[in-house]
CSV table of C-alpha atoms in Angstrom, one decimal:
chain,number,residue,atom,x,y,z
A,1,UNK,CA,-10.5,124.2,119.2
A,2,UNK,CA,-8.2,121.5,120.4
A,3,UNK,CA,-5.7,123.9,122.2
A,4,UNK,CA,-8.1,126.0,124.2
A,5,UNK,CA,-8.9,125.4,127.8
A,6,UNK,CA,-11.1,127.2,130.3
A,7,UNK,CA,-9.6,125.9,133.5
A,8,UNK,CA,-6.1,126.9,134.7
A,9,UNK,CA,-5.4,123.5,136.3
A,10,UNK,CA,-5.9,121.9,132.9
A,11,UNK,CA,-2.8,123.6,131.4
A,12,UNK,CA,-0.7,120.6,132.2
A,13,UNK,CA,-2.5,118.9,129.3
A,14,UNK,CA,-1.0,121.3,126.9
A,15,UNK,CA,2.5,121.2,125.5
A,16,UNK,CA,4.5,124.2,124.3
A,17,UNK,CA,2.6,126.9,126.3
A,18,UNK,CA,3.9,130.4,126.6
A,19,UNK,CA,5.4,131.5,129.9
A,20,UNK,CA,4.2,134.8,131.4
A,21,UNK,CA,6.6,137.8,131.4
A,22,UNK,CA,6.6,141.2,133.1
A,23,UNK,CA,9.0,144.1,133.5
A,24,UNK,CA,10.6,143.9,136.9
A,25,UNK,CA,13.3,146.5,137.9
A,26,UNK,CA,13.5,147.5,134.2
A,27,UNK,CA,14.1,144.0,132.9
A,28,UNK,CA,11.8,141.5,131.2
A,29,UNK,CA,11.5,138.5,133.6
A,30,UNK,CA,9.5,135.3,133.6
A,31,UNK,CA,6.8,135.5,136.3
A,32,UNK,CA,4.6,132.9,137.9
A,33,UNK,CA,1.4,131.9,136.3
A,34,UNK,CA,-1.5,133.6,138.1
A,35,UNK,CA,-4.2,131.2,139.2
A,36,UNK,CA,-6.8,132.1,136.5
A,37,UNK,CA,-9.8,130.9,138.4
A,38,UNK,CA,-9.4,134.0,140.5
A,39,UNK,CA,-10.0,136.2,137.4
A,40,UNK,CA,-12.6,134.0,135.7
A,41,UNK,CA,-14.3,134.7,133.4
A,42,UNK,CA,-12.1,137.7,132.7
A,43,UNK,CA,-8.9,135.8,132.1
A,44,UNK,CA,-9.5,132.1,132.5
A,45,UNK,CA,-9.1,131.0,128.9
A,46,UNK,CA,-5.8,129.7,127.5
A,47,UNK,CA,-5.7,129.3,123.7
A,48,UNK,CA,-3.4,129.1,120.7
A,49,UNK,CA,-3.2,131.4,117.7
A,50,UNK,CA,-4.6,128.6,115.5
A,51,UNK,CA,-7.7,128.2,117.7
A,52,UNK,CA,-8.2,131.9,118.0
A,53,UNK,CA,-7.8,132.3,114.2
A,54,UNK,CA,-10.5,129.6,113.7
A,55,UNK,CA,-12.8,131.3,116.2
A,56,UNK,CA,-12.3,134.7,114.5
A,57,UNK,CA,-13.1,133.1,111.1
A,58,UNK,CA,-16.4,131.9,112.5
A,59,UNK,CA,-16.9,135.4,114.0
A,60,UNK,CA,-16.3,137.0,110.6
A,61,UNK,CA,-18.8,134.8,108.8
A,62,UNK,CA,-21.8,135.0,111.2
A,63,UNK,CA,-20.8,131.7,112.9
A,64,UNK,CA,-19.9,129.7,109.9
A,65,UNK,CA,-16.7,127.7,110.0
A,66,UNK,CA,-15.6,125.2,107.3
A,67,UNK,CA,-19.0,125.1,105.8
A,68,UNK,CA,-20.9,124.5,109.0
A,69,UNK,CA,-22.8,126.7,111.4
A,70,UNK,CA,-20.5,126.4,114.4
A,71,UNK,CA,-22.1,129.4,116.3
A,72,UNK,CA,-25.7,130.5,115.7
A,73,UNK,CA,-26.1,133.7,113.7
A,74,UNK,CA,-28.4,135.0,116.4
A,75,UNK,CA,-25.7,134.6,119.1
A,76,UNK,CA,-23.1,136.3,117.0
A,77,UNK,CA,-25.4,139.3,116.3
A,78,UNK,CA,-26.5,139.6,120.0
A,79,UNK,CA,-22.9,140.0,121.1
A,80,UNK,CA,-22.4,142.8,118.6
A,81,UNK,CA,-25.6,144.8,119.5
A,82,UNK,CA,-24.7,148.0,121.3
A,83,UNK,CA,-26.2,147.9,124.8
A,84,UNK,CA,-24.3,150.7,126.4
A,85,UNK,CA,-23.1,153.8,124.7
A,86,UNK,CA,-19.8,155.3,126.0
A,87,UNK,CA,-19.0,159.0,126.2
A,88,UNK,CA,-16.0,160.2,124.2
A,89,UNK,CA,-14.7,163.5,122.9
A,90,UNK,CA,-15.2,163.7,119.1
A,91,UNK,CA,-12.6,166.5,118.9
A,92,UNK,CA,-10.0,164.0,120.2
A,93,UNK,CA,-10.9,161.2,117.8
A,94,UNK,CA,-12.3,162.5,114.5
A,95,UNK,CA,-12.2,159.0,113.0
A,96,UNK,CA,-14.9,157.6,115.3
A,97,UNK,CA,-18.5,158.7,115.4
A,98,UNK,CA,-19.6,156.5,118.4
A,99,UNK,CA,-18.3,154.1,121.1
A,100,UNK,CA,-20.6,151.4,122.5
A,101,UNK,CA,-20.4,148.1,124.3
A,102,UNK,CA,-22.1,144.9,123.4
A,103,UNK,CA,-21.9,141.6,125.1
A,104,UNK,CA,-18.1,141.3,125.3
A,105,UNK,CA,-17.3,143.7,122.5
A,106,UNK,CA,-16.5,147.3,122.1
A,107,UNK,CA,-18.4,148.5,119.1
A,108,UNK,CA,-17.4,151.5,117.1
A,109,UNK,CA,-16.7,152.8,113.7
A,110,UNK,CA,-13.3,153.8,112.4
A,111,UNK,CA,-13.6,156.1,109.4
A,112,UNK,CA,-17.2,154.9,108.9
A,113,UNK,CA,-16.3,151.2,109.0
A,114,UNK,CA,-17.9,149.2,111.8
A,115,UNK,CA,-15.5,147.3,114.1
A,116,UNK,CA,-15.8,144.9,117.1
A,117,UNK,CA,-12.9,144.8,119.5
A,118,UNK,CA,-11.9,143.3,122.8
A,119,UNK,CA,-8.7,143.3,124.8
A,120,UNK,CA,-7.6,141.9,128.1
A,121,UNK,CA,-4.7,140.8,130.2
A,122,UNK,CA,-3.6,139.1,133.4
A,123,UNK,CA,-0.2,138.9,135.0
A,124,UNK,CA,2.3,138.1,132.3
A,125,UNK,CA,-0.1,138.2,129.3
A,126,UNK,CA,-2.0,140.7,127.1
A,127,UNK,CA,-4.3,140.1,124.3
A,128,UNK,CA,-6.3,142.1,121.7
A,129,UNK,CA,-8.5,141.3,118.8
A,130,UNK,CA,-10.5,143.2,116.3
A,131,UNK,CA,-13.1,142.1,113.8
A,132,UNK,CA,-13.9,144.2,110.7
A,133,UNK,CA,-16.6,142.3,108.8
A,134,UNK,CA,-16.9,144.9,106.0
A,135,UNK,CA,-13.2,144.2,105.2
A,136,UNK,CA,-13.5,140.5,105.9
A,137,UNK,CA,-10.6,141.0,108.3
A,138,UNK,CA,-10.0,139.9,111.9
A,139,UNK,CA,-6.8,140.3,113.8
A,140,UNK,CA,-5.7,138.7,117.0
A,141,UNK,CA,-2.6,139.6,119.0
A,142,UNK,CA,-1.5,137.3,121.8
A,143,UNK,CA,1.5,138.3,123.9
A,144,UNK,CA,3.2,136.7,126.9
A,145,UNK,CA,4.2,140.1,128.4
A,146,UNK,CA,1.8,142.2,130.4
A,147,UNK,CA,3.7,145.5,129.8
A,148,UNK,CA,3.1,146.6,126.2
A,149,UNK,CA,1.2,149.1,124.3
A,150,UNK,CA,-1.6,147.0,122.9
A,151,UNK,CA,-4.3,149.3,124.3
A,152,UNK,CA,-3.1,152.4,122.4
A,153,UNK,CA,-4.9,153.3,119.2
């Protein structure tokens, strides 16, 4: 993951990085980068779509990436274990039978298919990703705008 950093002050090492945007007075405007150390670990990572795609590939295949065990199977599975079950109204969401939270992932089924999802955002950026192992599918969305509808089903 050559284009992923965990410290905001290291961003100068990267070329071609997205600028944060927000809607101000009804117009999309570039805003200042928030010092991410203030939100760590919730928003301190800067990454690229290629690095995130590689990471999600490892997530899909129990930690395997390019024929090597990049992340232990045990670690992958521990993040996906439901540790906290969330209340929800089945009448409002007939496609889902349960909501839970693992170690960094929301765990639920959609039409009986198990999914792992996480989203987040800081000033000027929003992200979301979902992993659907049964379908061998993972999707990541990275945006440089903090006012969007990524959090809507």
